[in-house]
Short mmCIF file of C-alpha atoms and ligand atoms in Angstrom, two decimals:
data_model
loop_
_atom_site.label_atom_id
_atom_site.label_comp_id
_atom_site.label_asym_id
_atom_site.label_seq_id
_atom_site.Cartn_x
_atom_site.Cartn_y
_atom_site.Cartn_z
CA UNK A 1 22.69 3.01 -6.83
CA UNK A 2 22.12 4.81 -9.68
CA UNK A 3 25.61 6.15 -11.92
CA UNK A 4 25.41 9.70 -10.23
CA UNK A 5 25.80 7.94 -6.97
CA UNK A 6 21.96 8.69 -5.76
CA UNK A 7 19.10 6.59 -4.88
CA UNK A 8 16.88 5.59 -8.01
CA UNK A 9 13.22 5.06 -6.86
CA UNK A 10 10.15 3.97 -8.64
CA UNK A 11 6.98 5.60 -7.24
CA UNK A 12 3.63 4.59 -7.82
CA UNK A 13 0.44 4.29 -6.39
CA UNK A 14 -3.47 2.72 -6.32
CA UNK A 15 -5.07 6.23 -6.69
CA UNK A 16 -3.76 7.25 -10.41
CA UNK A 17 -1.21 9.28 -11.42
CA UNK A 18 -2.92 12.13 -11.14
CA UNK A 19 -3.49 11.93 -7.14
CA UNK A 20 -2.11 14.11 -4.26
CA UNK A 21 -0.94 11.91 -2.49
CA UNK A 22 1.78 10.30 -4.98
CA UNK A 23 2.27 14.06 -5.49
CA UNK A 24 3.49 14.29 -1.99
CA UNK A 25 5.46 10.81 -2.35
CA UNK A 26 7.20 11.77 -5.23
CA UNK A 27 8.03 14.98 -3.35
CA UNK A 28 9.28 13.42 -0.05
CA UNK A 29 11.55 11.30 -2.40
CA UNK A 30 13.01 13.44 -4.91
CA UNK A 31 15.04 14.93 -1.86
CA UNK A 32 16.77 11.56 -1.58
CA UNK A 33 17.62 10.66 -5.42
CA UNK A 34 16.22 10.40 -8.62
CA UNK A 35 12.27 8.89 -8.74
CA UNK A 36 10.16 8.04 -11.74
CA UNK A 37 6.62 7.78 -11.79
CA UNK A 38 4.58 4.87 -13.47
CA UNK A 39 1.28 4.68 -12.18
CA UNK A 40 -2.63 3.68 -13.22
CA UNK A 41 -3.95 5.94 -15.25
CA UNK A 42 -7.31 5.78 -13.09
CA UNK A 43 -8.03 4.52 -9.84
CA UNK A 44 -7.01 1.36 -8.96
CA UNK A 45 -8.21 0.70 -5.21
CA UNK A 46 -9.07 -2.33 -3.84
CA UNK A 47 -7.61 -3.94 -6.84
CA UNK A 48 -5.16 -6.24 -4.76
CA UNK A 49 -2.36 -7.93 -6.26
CA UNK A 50 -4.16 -8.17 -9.37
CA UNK A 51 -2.58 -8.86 -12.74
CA UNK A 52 -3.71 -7.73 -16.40
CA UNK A 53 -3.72 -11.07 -18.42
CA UNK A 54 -6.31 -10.71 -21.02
CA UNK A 55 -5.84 -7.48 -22.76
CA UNK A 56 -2.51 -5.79 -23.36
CA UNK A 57 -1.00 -2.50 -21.36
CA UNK A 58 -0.21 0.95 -22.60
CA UNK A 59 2.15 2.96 -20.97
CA UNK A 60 1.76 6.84 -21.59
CA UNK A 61 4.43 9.70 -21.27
CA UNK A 62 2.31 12.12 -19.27
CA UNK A 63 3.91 16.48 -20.34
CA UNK A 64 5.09 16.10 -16.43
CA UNK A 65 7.25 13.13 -17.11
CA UNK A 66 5.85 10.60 -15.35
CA UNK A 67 4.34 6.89 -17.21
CA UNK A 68 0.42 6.45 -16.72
CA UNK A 69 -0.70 2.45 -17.72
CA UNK A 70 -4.60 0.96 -18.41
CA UNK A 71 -3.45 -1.58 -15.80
CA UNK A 72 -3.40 -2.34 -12.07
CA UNK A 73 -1.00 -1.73 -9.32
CA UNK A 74 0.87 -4.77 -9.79
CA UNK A 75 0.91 -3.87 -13.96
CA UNK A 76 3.15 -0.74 -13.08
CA UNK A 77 5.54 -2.14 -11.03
CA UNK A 78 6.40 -4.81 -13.23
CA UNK A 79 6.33 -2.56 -16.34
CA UNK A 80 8.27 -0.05 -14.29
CA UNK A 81 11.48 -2.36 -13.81
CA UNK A 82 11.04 -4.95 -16.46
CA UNK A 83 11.05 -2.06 -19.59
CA UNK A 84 10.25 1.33 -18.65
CA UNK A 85 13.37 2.05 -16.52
CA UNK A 86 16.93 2.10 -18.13
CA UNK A 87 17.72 0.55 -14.31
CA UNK A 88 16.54 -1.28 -11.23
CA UNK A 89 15.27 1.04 -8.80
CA UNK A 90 16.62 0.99 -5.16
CA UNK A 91 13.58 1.24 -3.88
CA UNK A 92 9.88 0.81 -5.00
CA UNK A 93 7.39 3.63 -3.50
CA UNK A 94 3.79 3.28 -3.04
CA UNK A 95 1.52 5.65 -2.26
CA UNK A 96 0.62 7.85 -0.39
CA UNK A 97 -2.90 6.19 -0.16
CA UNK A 98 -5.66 8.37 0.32
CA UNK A 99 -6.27 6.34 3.26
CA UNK A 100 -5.47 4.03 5.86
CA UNK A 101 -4.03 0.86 5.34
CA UNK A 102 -4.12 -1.42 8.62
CA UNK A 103 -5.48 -4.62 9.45
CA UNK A 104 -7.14 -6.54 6.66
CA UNK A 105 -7.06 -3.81 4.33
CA UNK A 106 -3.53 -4.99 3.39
CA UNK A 107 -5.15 -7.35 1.59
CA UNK A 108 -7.55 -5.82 0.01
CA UNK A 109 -5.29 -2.63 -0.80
CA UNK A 110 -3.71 -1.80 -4.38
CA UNK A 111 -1.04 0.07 -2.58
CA UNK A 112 0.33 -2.32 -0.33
CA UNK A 113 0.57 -5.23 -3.49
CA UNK A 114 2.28 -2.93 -5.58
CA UNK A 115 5.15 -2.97 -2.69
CA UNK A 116 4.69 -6.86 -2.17
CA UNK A 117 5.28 -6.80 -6.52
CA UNK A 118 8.49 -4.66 -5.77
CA UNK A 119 9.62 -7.50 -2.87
CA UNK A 120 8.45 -10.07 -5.75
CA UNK A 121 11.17 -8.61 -7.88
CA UNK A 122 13.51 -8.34 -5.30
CA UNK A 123 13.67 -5.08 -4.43
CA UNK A 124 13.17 -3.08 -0.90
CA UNK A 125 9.29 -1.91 -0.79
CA UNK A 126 7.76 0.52 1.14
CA UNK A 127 4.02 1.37 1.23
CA UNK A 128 2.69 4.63 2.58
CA UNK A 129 -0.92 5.42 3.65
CA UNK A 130 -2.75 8.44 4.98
CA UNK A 131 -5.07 7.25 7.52
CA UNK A 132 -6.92 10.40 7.47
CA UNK A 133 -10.55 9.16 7.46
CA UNK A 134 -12.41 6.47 5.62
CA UNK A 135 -14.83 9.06 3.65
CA UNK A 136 -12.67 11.13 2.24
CA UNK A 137 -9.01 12.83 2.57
CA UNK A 138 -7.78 16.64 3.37
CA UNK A 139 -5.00 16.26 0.94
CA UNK A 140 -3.18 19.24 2.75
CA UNK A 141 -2.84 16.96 6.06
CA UNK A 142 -0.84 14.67 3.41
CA UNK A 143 0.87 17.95 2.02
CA UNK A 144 1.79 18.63 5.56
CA UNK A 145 3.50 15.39 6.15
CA UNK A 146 5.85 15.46 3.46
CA UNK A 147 9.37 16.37 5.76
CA UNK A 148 7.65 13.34 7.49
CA UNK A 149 8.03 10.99 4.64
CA UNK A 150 11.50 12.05 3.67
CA UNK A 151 12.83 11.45 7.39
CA UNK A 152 11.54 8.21 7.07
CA UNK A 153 12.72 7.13 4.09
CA UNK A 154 16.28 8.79 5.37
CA UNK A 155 16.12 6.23 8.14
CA UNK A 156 15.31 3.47 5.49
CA UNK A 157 17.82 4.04 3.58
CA UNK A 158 20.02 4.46 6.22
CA UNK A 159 19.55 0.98 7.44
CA UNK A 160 22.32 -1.72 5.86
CA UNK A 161 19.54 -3.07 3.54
CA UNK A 162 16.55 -3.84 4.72
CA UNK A 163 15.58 -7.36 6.12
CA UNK A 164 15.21 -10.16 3.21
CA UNK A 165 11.70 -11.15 2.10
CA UNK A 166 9.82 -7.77 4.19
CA UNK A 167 8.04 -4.96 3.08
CA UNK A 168 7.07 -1.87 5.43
CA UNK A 169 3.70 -0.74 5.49
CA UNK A 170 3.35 2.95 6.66
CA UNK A 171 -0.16 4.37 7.61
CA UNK A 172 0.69 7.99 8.63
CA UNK A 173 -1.69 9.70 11.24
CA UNK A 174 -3.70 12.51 10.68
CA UNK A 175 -2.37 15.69 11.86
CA UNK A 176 0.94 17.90 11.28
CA UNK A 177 4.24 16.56 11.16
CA UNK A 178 5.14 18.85 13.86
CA UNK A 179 2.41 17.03 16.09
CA UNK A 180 3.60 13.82 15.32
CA UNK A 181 4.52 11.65 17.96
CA UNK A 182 6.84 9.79 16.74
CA UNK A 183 7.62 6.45 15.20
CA UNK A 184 5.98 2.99 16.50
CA UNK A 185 6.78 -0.35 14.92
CA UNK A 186 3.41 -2.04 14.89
CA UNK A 187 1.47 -5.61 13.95
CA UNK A 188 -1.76 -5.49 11.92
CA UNK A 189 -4.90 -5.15 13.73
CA UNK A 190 -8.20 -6.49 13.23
CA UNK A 191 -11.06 -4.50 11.04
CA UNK A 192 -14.59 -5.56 10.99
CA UNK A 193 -17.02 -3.84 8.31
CA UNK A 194 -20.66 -2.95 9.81
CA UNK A 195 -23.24 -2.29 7.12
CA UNK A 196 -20.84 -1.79 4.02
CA UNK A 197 -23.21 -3.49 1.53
CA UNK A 198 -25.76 -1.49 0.28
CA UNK A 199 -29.15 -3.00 -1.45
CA UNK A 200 -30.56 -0.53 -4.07
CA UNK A 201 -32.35 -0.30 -7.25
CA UNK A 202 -30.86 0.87 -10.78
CA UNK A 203 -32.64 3.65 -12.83
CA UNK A 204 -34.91 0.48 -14.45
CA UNK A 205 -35.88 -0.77 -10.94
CA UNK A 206 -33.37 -3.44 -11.10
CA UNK A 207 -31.96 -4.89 -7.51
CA UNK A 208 -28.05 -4.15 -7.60
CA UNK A 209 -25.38 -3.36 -4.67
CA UNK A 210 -22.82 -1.39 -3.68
CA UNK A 211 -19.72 -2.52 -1.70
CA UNK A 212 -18.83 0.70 0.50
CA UNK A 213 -19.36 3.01 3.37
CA UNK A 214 -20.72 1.63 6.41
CA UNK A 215 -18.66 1.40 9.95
CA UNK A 216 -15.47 -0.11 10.76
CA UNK A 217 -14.22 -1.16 14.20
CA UNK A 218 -11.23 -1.84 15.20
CA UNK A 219 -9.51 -4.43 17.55
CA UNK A 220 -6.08 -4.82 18.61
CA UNK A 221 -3.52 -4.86 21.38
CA UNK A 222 -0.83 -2.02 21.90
CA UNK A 223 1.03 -2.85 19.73
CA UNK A 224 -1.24 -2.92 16.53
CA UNK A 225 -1.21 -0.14 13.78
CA UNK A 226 -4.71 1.44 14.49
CA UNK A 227 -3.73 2.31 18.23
CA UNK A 228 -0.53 4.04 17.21
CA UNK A 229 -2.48 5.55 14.59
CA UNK A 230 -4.69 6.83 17.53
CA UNK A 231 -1.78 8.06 19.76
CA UNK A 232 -0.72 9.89 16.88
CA UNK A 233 2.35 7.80 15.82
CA UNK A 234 3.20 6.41 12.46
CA UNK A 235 2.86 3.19 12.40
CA UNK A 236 5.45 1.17 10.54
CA UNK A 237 4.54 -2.41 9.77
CA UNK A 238 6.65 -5.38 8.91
CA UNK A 239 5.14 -7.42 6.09
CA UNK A 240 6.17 -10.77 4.23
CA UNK A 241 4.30 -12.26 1.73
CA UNK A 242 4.84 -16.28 3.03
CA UNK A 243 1.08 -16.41 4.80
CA UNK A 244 1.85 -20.03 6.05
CA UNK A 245 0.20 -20.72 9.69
CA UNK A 246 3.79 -21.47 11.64
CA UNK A 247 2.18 -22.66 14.31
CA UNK A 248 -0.52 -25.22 13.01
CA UNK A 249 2.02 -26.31 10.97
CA UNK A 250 4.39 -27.45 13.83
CA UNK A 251 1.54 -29.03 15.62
CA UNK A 252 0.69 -30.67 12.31
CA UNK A 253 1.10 -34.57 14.07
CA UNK A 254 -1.91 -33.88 16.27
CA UNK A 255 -4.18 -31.84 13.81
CA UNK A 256 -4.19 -34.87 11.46
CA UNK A 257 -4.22 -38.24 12.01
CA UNK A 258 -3.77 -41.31 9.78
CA UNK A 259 -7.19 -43.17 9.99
MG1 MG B 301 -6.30 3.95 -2.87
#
């Protein structure tokens, strides 16, 4: 807790610190506690969990306050609570992702490591995503979720610490909070990309390509993030960062065999 007795949060985000949507983070949390912003000073998605080793970081005082950095997701967070912040923050923010987050894109997604960096450091981690389209975002359907956000992170908070070694990935749905239908906890789906590399030629006739666009289709049960998504729920998902295979491992005396 920080001295005055409030929560001390550390938002960020994979867009830059000049994006809506950490706008509208920073707003949902700033009616729980205190929040400071250190985030990329460009965008940063699809950048994963990466870290900057070979050139060093800058961290900028933007006139509103908040820290920009030449560095990845994963670069702010650390920076954040190793020497920006006179404290630990309670929590660590991320988002709101101009876009979904669900399935495979968790591990693909700038937004989702820097949570798994807060969890790294031991701290409670929450990502939040828009899932408002893969082309593009109306950045008042965010705007309009922000009483969302802060009801959520109420409950959060509310909770007697959250469960050791998890972070929560949020993908909110697309439409008003008032038309939200409520709260599902969820498991990853599955994604597949159709057609999302693209063969072309550069100005001097050179073959390049371009990772992007295309279709995605989803699979799932029930209980998976893109069908709450679709019923209009947000979909909270559980997340640890251990990615051992349980189950192969307790069946490890048949898969393998002394010759
Ligand atoms: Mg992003």
């Amino acid at each position: 807790m920080s001295p005055a007795g409030g929560l001390r949060f550390l938002c960020t985000n994979d867009d830059g610190a000049i994006a809506q949507g950490l706008d509208c983070l920073v707003r949902a949390a700033e009616a729980l506690g205190e929040v400071t912003v250190v985030a990329p000073d460009r965008e940063q998605s699809a950048a994963s969990h990466a870290l900057t080793l070979h050139h060093p970081l800058r961290a900028r005082r933007r006139s509103d306050g908040r820290f920009q950095v030449d560095g990845t997701p994963t670069d702010c967070v650390m920076l954040a609570v190793e020497a920006l912040m006179p404290e630990r923050p309670d929590f660590v923010l991320s988002g709101v992702n101009h876009g979904q987050n669900m399935g495979e894109d968790v591990l693909y997604s700038g937004t989702v490591a820097a949570a798994m960096e807060g969890l790294a450091l031991g701290i409670p981690s929450i990502a939040f995503s828009f899932a408002g389209g893969d082309h593009g975002t109306d950045v008042s359907l965010i705007t309009a979720q922000i009483d969302a956000i802060t009801a959520l992170l109420r409950h959060f908070v509310s909770l007697a610490g959250l469960p050791a070694d998890t972070l929560f990935n949020v993908n909110l749905p697309p439409r008003p909070s008032d038309q939200i239908a409520g709260v599902r906890l969820t498991r990853l789906g599955r994604r597949v990309f159709s057609d999302s590399l693209t063969r072309m030629r550069d100005p001097w006739g050179k073959e390049i390509f371009w990772i992007g666009g295309g279709t995605i289709a989803w699979s799932g049960g029930p209980d998976s993030d893109f069908r709450a998504i679709q019923e209009g729920y947000i979909s909270v998902t559980p997340l640890h960062l251990d990615l051992t295979h349980f189950d192969i491992l307790r069946s490890s005396e048949r898969w393998w065999r002394e010759p």
